[in-house]
PDB file of N, CA and C in Angstrom:
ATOM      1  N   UNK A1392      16.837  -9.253   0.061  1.00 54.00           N
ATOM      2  CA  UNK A1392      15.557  -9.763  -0.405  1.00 54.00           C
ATOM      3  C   UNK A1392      15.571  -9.727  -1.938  1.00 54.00           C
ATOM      4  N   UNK A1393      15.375 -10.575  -2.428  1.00 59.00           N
ATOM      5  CA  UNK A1393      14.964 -10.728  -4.493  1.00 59.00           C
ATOM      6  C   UNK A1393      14.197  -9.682  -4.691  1.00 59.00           C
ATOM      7  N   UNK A1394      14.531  -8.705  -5.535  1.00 56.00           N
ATOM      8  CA  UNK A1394      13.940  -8.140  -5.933  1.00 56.00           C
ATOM      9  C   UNK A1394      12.172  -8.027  -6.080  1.00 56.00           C
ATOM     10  N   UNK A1395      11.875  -9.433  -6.902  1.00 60.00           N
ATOM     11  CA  UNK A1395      10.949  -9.920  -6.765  1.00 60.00           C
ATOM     12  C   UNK A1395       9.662  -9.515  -6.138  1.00 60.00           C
ATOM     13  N   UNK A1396      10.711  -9.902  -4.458  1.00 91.00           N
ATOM     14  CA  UNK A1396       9.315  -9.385  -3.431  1.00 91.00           C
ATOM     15  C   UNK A1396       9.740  -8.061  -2.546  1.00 91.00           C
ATOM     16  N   UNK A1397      10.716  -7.486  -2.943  1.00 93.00           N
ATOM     17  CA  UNK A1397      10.789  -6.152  -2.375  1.00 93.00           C
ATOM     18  C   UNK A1397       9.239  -5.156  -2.390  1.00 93.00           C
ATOM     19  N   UNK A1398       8.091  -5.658  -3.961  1.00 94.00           N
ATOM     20  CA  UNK A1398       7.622  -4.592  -3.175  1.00 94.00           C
ATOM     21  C   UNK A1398       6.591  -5.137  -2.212  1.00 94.00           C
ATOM     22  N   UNK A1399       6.623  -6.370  -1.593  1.00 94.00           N
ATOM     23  CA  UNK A1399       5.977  -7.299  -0.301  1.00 94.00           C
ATOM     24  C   UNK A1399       6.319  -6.648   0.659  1.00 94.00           C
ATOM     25  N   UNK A1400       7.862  -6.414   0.547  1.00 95.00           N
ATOM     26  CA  UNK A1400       8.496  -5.620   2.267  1.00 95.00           C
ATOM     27  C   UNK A1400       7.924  -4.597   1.977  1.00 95.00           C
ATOM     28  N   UNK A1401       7.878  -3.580   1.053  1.00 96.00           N
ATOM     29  CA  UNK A1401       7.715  -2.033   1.140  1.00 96.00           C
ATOM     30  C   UNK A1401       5.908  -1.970   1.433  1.00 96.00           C
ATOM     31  N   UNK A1402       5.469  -2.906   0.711  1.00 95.00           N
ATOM     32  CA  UNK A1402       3.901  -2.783   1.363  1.00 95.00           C
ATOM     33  C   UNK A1402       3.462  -3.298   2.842  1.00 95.00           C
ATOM     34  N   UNK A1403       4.184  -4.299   3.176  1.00 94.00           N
ATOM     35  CA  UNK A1403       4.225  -4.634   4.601  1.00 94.00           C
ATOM     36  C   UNK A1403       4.298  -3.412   5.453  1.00 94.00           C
ATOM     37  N   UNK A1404       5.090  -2.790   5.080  1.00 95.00           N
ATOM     38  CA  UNK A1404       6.210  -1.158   6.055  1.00 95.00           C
ATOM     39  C   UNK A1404       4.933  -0.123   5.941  1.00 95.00           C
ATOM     40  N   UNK A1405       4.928   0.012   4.832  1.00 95.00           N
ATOM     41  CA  UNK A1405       3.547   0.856   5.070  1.00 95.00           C
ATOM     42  C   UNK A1405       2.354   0.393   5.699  1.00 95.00           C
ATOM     43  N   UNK A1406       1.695  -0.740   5.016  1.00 93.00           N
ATOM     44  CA  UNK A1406       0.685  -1.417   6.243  1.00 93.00           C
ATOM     45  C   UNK A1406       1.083  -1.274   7.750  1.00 93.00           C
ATOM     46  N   UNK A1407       2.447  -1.592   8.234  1.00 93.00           N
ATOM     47  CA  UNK A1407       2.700  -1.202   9.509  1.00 93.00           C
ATOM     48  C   UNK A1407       2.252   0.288  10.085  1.00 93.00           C
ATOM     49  N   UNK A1408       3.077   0.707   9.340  1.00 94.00           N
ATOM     50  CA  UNK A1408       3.192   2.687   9.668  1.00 94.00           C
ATOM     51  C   UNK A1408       1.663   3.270   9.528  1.00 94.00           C
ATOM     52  N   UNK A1409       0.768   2.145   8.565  1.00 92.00           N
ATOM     53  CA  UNK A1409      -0.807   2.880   8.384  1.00 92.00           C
ATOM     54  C   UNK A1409      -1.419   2.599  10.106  1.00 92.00           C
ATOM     55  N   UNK A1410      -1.269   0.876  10.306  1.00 91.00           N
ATOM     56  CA  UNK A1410      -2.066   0.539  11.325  1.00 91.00           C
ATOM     57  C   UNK A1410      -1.479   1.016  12.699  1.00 91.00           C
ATOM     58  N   UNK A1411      -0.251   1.591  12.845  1.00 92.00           N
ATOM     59  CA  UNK A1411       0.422   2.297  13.970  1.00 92.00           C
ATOM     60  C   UNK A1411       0.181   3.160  14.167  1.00 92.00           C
ATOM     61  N   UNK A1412      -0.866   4.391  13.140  1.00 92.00           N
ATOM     62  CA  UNK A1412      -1.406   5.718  13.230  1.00 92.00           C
ATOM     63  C   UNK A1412       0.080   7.059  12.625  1.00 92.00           C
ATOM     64  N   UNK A1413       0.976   6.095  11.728  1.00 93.00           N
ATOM     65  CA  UNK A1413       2.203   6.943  11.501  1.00 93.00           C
ATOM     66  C   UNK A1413       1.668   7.515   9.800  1.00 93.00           C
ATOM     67  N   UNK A1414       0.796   6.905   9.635  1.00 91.00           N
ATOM     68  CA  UNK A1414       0.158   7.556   8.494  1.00 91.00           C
ATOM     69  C   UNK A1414      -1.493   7.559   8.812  1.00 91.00           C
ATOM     70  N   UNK A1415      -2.363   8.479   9.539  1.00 92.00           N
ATOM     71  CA  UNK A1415      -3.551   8.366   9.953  1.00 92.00           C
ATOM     72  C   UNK A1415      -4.435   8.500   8.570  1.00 92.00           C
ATOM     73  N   UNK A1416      -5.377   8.031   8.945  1.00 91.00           N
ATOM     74  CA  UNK A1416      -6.481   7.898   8.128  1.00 91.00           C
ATOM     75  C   UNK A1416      -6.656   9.432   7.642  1.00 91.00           C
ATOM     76  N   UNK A1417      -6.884   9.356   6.246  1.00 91.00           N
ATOM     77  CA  UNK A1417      -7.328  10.749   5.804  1.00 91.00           C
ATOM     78  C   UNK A1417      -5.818  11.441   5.415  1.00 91.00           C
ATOM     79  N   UNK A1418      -4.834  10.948   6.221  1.00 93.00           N
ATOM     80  CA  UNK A1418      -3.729  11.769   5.209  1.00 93.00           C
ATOM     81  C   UNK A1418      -3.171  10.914   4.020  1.00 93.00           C
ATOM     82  N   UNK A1419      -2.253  12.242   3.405  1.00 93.00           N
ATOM     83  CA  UNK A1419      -2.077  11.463   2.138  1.00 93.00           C
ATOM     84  C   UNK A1419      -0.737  11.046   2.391  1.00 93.00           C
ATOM     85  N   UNK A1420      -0.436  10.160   1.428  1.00 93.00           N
ATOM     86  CA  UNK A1420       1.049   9.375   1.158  1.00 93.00           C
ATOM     87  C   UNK A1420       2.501  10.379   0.714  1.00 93.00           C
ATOM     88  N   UNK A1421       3.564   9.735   0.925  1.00 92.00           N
ATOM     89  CA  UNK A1421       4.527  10.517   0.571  1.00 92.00           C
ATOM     90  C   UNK A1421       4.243  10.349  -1.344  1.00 92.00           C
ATOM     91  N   UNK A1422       4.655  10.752  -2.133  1.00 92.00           N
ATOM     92  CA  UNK A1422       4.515  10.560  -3.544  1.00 92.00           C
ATOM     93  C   UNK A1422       5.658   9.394  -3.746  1.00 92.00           C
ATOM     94  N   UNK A1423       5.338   8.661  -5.025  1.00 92.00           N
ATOM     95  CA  UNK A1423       6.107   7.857  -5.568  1.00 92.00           C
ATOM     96  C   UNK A1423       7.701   7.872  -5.257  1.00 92.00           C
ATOM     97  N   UNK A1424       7.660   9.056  -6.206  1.00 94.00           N
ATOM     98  CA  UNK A1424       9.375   9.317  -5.883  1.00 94.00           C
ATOM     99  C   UNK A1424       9.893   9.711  -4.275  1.00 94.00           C
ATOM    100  N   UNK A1425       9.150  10.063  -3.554  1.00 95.00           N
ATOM    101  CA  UNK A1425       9.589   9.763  -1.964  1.00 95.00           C
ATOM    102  C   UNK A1425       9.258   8.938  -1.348  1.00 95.00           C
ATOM    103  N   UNK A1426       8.858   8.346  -1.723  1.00 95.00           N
ATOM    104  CA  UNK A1426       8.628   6.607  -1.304  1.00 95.00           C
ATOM    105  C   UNK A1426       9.767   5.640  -2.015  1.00 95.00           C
ATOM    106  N   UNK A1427      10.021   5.812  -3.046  1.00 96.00           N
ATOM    107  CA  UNK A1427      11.517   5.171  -3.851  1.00 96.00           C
ATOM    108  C   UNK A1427      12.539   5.417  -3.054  1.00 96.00           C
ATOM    109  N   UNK A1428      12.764   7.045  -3.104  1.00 97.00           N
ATOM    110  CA  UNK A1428      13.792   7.052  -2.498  1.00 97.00           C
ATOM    111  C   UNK A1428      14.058   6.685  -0.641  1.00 97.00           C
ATOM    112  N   UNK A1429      12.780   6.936  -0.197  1.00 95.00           N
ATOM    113  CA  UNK A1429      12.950   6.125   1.296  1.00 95.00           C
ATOM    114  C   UNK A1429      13.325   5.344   1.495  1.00 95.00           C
ATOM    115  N   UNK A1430      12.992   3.910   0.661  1.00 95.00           N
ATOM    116  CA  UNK A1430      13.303   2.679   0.429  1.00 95.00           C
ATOM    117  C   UNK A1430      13.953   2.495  -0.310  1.00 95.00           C
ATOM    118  N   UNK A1431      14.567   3.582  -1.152  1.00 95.00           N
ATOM    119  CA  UNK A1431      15.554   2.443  -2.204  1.00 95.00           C
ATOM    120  C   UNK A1431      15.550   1.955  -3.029  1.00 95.00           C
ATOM    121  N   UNK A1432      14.730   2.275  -3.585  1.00 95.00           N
ATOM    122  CA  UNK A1432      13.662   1.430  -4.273  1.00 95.00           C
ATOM    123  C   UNK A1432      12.805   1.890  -5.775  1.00 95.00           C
ATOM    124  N   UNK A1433      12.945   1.498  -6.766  1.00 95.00           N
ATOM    125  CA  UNK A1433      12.472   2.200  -8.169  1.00 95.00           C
ATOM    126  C   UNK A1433      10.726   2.612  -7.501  1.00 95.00           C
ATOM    127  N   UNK A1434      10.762   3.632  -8.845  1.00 95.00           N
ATOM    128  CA  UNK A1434       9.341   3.853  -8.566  1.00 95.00           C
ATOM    129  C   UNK A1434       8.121   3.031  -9.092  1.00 95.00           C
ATOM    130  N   UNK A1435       8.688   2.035  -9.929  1.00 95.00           N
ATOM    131  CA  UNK A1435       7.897   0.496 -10.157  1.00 95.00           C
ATOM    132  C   UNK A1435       7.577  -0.085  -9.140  1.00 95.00           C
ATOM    133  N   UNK A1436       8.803  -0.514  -8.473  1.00 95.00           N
ATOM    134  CA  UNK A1436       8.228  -1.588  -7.194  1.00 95.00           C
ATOM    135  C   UNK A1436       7.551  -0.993  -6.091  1.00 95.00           C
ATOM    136  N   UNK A1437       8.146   0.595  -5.839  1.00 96.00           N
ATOM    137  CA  UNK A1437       6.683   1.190  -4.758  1.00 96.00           C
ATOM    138  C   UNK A1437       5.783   1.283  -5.803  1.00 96.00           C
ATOM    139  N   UNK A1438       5.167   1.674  -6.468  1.00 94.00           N
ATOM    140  CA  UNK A1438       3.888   1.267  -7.378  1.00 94.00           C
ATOM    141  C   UNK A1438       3.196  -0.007  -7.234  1.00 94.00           C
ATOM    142  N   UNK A1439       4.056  -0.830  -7.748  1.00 94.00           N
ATOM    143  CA  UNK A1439       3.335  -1.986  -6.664  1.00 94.00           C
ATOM    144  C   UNK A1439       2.784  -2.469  -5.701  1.00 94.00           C
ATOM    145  N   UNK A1440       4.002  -1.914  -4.908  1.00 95.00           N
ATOM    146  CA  UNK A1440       3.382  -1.955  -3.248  1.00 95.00           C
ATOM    147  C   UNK A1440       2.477  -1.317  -2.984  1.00 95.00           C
ATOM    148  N   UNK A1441       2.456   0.041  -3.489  1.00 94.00           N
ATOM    149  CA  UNK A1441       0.491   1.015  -3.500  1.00 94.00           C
ATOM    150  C   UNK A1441       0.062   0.792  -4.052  1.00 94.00           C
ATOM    151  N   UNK A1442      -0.316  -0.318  -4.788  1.00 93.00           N
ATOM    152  CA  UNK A1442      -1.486  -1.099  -5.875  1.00 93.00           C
ATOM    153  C   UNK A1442      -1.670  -2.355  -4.956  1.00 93.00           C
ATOM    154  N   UNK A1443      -1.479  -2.798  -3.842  1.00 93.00           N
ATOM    155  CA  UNK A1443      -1.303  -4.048  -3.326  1.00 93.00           C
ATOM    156  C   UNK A1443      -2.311  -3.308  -1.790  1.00 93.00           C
ATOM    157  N   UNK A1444      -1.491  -2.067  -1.313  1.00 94.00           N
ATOM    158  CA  UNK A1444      -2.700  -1.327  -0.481  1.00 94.00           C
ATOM    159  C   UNK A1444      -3.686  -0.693  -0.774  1.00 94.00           C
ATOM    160  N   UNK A1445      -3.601  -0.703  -2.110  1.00 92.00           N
ATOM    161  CA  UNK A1445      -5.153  -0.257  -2.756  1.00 92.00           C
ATOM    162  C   UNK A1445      -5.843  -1.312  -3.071  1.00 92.00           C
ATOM    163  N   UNK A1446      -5.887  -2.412  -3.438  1.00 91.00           N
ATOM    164  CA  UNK A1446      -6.371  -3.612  -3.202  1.00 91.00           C
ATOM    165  C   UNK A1446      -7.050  -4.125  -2.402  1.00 91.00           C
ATOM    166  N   UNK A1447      -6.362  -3.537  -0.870  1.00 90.00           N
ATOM    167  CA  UNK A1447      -6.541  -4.184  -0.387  1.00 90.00           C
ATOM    168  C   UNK A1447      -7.851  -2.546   0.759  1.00 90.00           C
ATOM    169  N   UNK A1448      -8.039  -1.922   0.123  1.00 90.00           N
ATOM    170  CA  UNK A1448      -8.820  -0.605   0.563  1.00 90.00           C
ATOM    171  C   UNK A1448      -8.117   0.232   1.561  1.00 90.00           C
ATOM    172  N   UNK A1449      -6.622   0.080   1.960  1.00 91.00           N
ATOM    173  CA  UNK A1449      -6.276   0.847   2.893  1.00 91.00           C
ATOM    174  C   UNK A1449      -5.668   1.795   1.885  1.00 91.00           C
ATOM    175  N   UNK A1450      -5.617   2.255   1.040  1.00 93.00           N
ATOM    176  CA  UNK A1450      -5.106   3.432   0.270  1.00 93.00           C
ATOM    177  C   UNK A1450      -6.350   3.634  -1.149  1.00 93.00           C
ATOM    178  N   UNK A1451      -6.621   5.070  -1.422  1.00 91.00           N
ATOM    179  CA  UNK A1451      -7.278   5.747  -2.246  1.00 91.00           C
ATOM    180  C   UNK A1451      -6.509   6.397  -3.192  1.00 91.00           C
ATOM    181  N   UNK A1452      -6.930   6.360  -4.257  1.00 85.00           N
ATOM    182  CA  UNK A1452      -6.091   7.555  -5.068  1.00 85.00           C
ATOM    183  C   UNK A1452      -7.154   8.380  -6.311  1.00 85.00           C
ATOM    184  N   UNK A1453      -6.994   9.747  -6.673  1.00 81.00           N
ATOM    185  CA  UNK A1453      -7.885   9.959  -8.088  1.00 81.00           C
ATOM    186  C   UNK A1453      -6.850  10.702  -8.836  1.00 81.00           C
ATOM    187  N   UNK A1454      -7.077  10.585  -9.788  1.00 80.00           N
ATOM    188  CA  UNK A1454      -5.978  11.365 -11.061  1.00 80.00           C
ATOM    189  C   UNK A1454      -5.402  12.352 -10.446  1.00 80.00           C
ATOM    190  N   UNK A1455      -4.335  12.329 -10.427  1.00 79.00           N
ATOM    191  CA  UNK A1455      -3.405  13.928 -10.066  1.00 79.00           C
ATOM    192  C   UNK A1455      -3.535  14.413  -9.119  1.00 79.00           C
ATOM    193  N   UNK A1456      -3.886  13.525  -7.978  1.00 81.00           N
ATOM    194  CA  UNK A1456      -3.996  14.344  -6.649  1.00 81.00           C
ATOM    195  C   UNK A1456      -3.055  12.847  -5.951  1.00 81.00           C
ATOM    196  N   UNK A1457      -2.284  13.307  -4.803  1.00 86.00           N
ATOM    197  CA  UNK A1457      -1.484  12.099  -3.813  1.00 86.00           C
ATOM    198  C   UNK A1457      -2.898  10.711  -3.467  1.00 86.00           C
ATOM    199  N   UNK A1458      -2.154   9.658  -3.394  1.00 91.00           N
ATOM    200  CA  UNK A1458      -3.115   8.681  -2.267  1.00 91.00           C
ATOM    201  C   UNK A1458      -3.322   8.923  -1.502  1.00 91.00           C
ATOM    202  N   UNK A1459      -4.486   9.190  -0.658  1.00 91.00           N
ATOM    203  CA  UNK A1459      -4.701   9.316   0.738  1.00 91.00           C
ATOM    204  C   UNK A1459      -5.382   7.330   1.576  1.00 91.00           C
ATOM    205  N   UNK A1460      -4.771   7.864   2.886  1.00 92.00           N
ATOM    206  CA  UNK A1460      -4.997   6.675   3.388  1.00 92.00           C
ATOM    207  C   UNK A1460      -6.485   6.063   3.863  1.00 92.00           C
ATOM    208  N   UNK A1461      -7.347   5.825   3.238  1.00 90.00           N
ATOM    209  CA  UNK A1461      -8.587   5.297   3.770  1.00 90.00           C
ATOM    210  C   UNK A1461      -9.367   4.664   5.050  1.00 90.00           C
ATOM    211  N   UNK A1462      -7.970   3.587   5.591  1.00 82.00           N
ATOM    212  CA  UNK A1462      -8.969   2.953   6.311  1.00 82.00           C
ATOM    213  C   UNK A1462      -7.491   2.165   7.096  1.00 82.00           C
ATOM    214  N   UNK A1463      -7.669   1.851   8.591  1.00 79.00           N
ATOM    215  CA  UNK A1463      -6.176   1.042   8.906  1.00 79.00           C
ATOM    216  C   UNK A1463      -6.415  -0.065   9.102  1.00 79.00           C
ATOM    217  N   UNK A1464      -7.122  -1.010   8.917  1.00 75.00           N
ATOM    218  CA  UNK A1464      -7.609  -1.965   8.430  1.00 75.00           C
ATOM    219  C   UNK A1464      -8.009  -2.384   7.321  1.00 75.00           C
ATOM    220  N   UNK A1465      -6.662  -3.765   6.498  1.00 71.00           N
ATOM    221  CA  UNK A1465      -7.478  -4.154   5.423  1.00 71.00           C
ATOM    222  C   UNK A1465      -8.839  -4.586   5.203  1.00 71.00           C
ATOM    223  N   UNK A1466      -9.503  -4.376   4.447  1.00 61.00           N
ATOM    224  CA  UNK A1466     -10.595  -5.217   3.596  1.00 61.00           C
ATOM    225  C   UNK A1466     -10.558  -5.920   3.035  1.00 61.00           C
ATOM    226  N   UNK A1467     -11.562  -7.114   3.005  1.00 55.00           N
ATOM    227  CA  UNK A1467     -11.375  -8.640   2.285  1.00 55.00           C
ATOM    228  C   UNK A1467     -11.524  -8.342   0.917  1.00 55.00           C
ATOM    229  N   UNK A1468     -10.737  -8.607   0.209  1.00 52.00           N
ATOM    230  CA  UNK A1468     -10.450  -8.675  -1.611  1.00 52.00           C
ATOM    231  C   UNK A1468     -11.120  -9.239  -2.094  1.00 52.00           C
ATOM    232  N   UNK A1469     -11.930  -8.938  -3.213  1.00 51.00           N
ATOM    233  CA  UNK A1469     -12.657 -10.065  -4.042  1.00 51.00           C
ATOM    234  C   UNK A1469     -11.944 -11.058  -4.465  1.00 51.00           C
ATOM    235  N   UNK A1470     -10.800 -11.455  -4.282  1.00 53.00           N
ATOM    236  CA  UNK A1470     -10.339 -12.939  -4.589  1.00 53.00           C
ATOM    237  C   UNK A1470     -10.089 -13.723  -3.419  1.00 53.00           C
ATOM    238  N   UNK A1471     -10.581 -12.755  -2.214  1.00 52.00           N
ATOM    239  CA  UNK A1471     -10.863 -13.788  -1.078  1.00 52.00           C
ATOM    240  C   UNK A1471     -12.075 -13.762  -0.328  1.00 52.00           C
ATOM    241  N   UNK A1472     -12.825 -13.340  -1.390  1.00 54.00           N
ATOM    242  CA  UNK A1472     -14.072 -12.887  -0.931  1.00 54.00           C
ATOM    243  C   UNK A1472     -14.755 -14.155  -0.447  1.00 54.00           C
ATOM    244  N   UNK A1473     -15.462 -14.547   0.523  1.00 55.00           N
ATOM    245  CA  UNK A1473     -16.194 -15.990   1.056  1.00 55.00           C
ATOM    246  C   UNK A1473     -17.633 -15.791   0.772  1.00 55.00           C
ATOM    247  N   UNK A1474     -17.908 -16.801   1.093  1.00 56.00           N
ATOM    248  CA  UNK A1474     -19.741 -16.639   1.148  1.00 56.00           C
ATOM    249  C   UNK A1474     -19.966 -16.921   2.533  1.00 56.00           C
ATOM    250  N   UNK A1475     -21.201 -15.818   2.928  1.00 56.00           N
ATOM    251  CA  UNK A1475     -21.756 -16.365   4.067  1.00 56.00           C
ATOM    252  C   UNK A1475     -23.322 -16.865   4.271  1.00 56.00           C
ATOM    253  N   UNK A1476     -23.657 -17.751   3.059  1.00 53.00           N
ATOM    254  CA  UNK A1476     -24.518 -18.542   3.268  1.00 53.00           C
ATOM    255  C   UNK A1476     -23.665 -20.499   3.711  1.00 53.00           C
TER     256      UNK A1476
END
């Protein structure tokens, strides 16, 4: 895969593992650097990929404490936000 969209797969994998109950709601994430190294992967492009599930409300984070997982279902993004009138 191009670099590019590696971190597409790595956020996909987690979206999987969230909505499968392999990361339940309320726990927290492996940290950056064990998420790199799971995948392979710099700790840029998983950064990405947990800025892409935070986006999207299935991951939380506050200063200096791990992400925890919010919700296993995305939420609609304000750039796809619709109207319902």
């Amino acid at each position: 895969m191009p670099p590019s969209r590696r971190h597409e797969r790595i956020a996909e994998e987690l979206r999987r593992a969230i909505a499968e109950g392999r990361h339940p709601v309320g726990s927290a994430l492996a940290s950056e650097a064990e998420l790199a190294a799971a995948h392979g992967a710099s700790r840029g492009t998983v950064r990405q990929a947990v800025a892409a599930l935070q986006a999207e409300g299935l991951v939380g984070s506050r200063q200096g404490a791990r992400r925890v997982v919010r919700s296993a279902a995305p939420s609609q993004s304000f750039t796809e936000l619709r109207s319902f009138a």
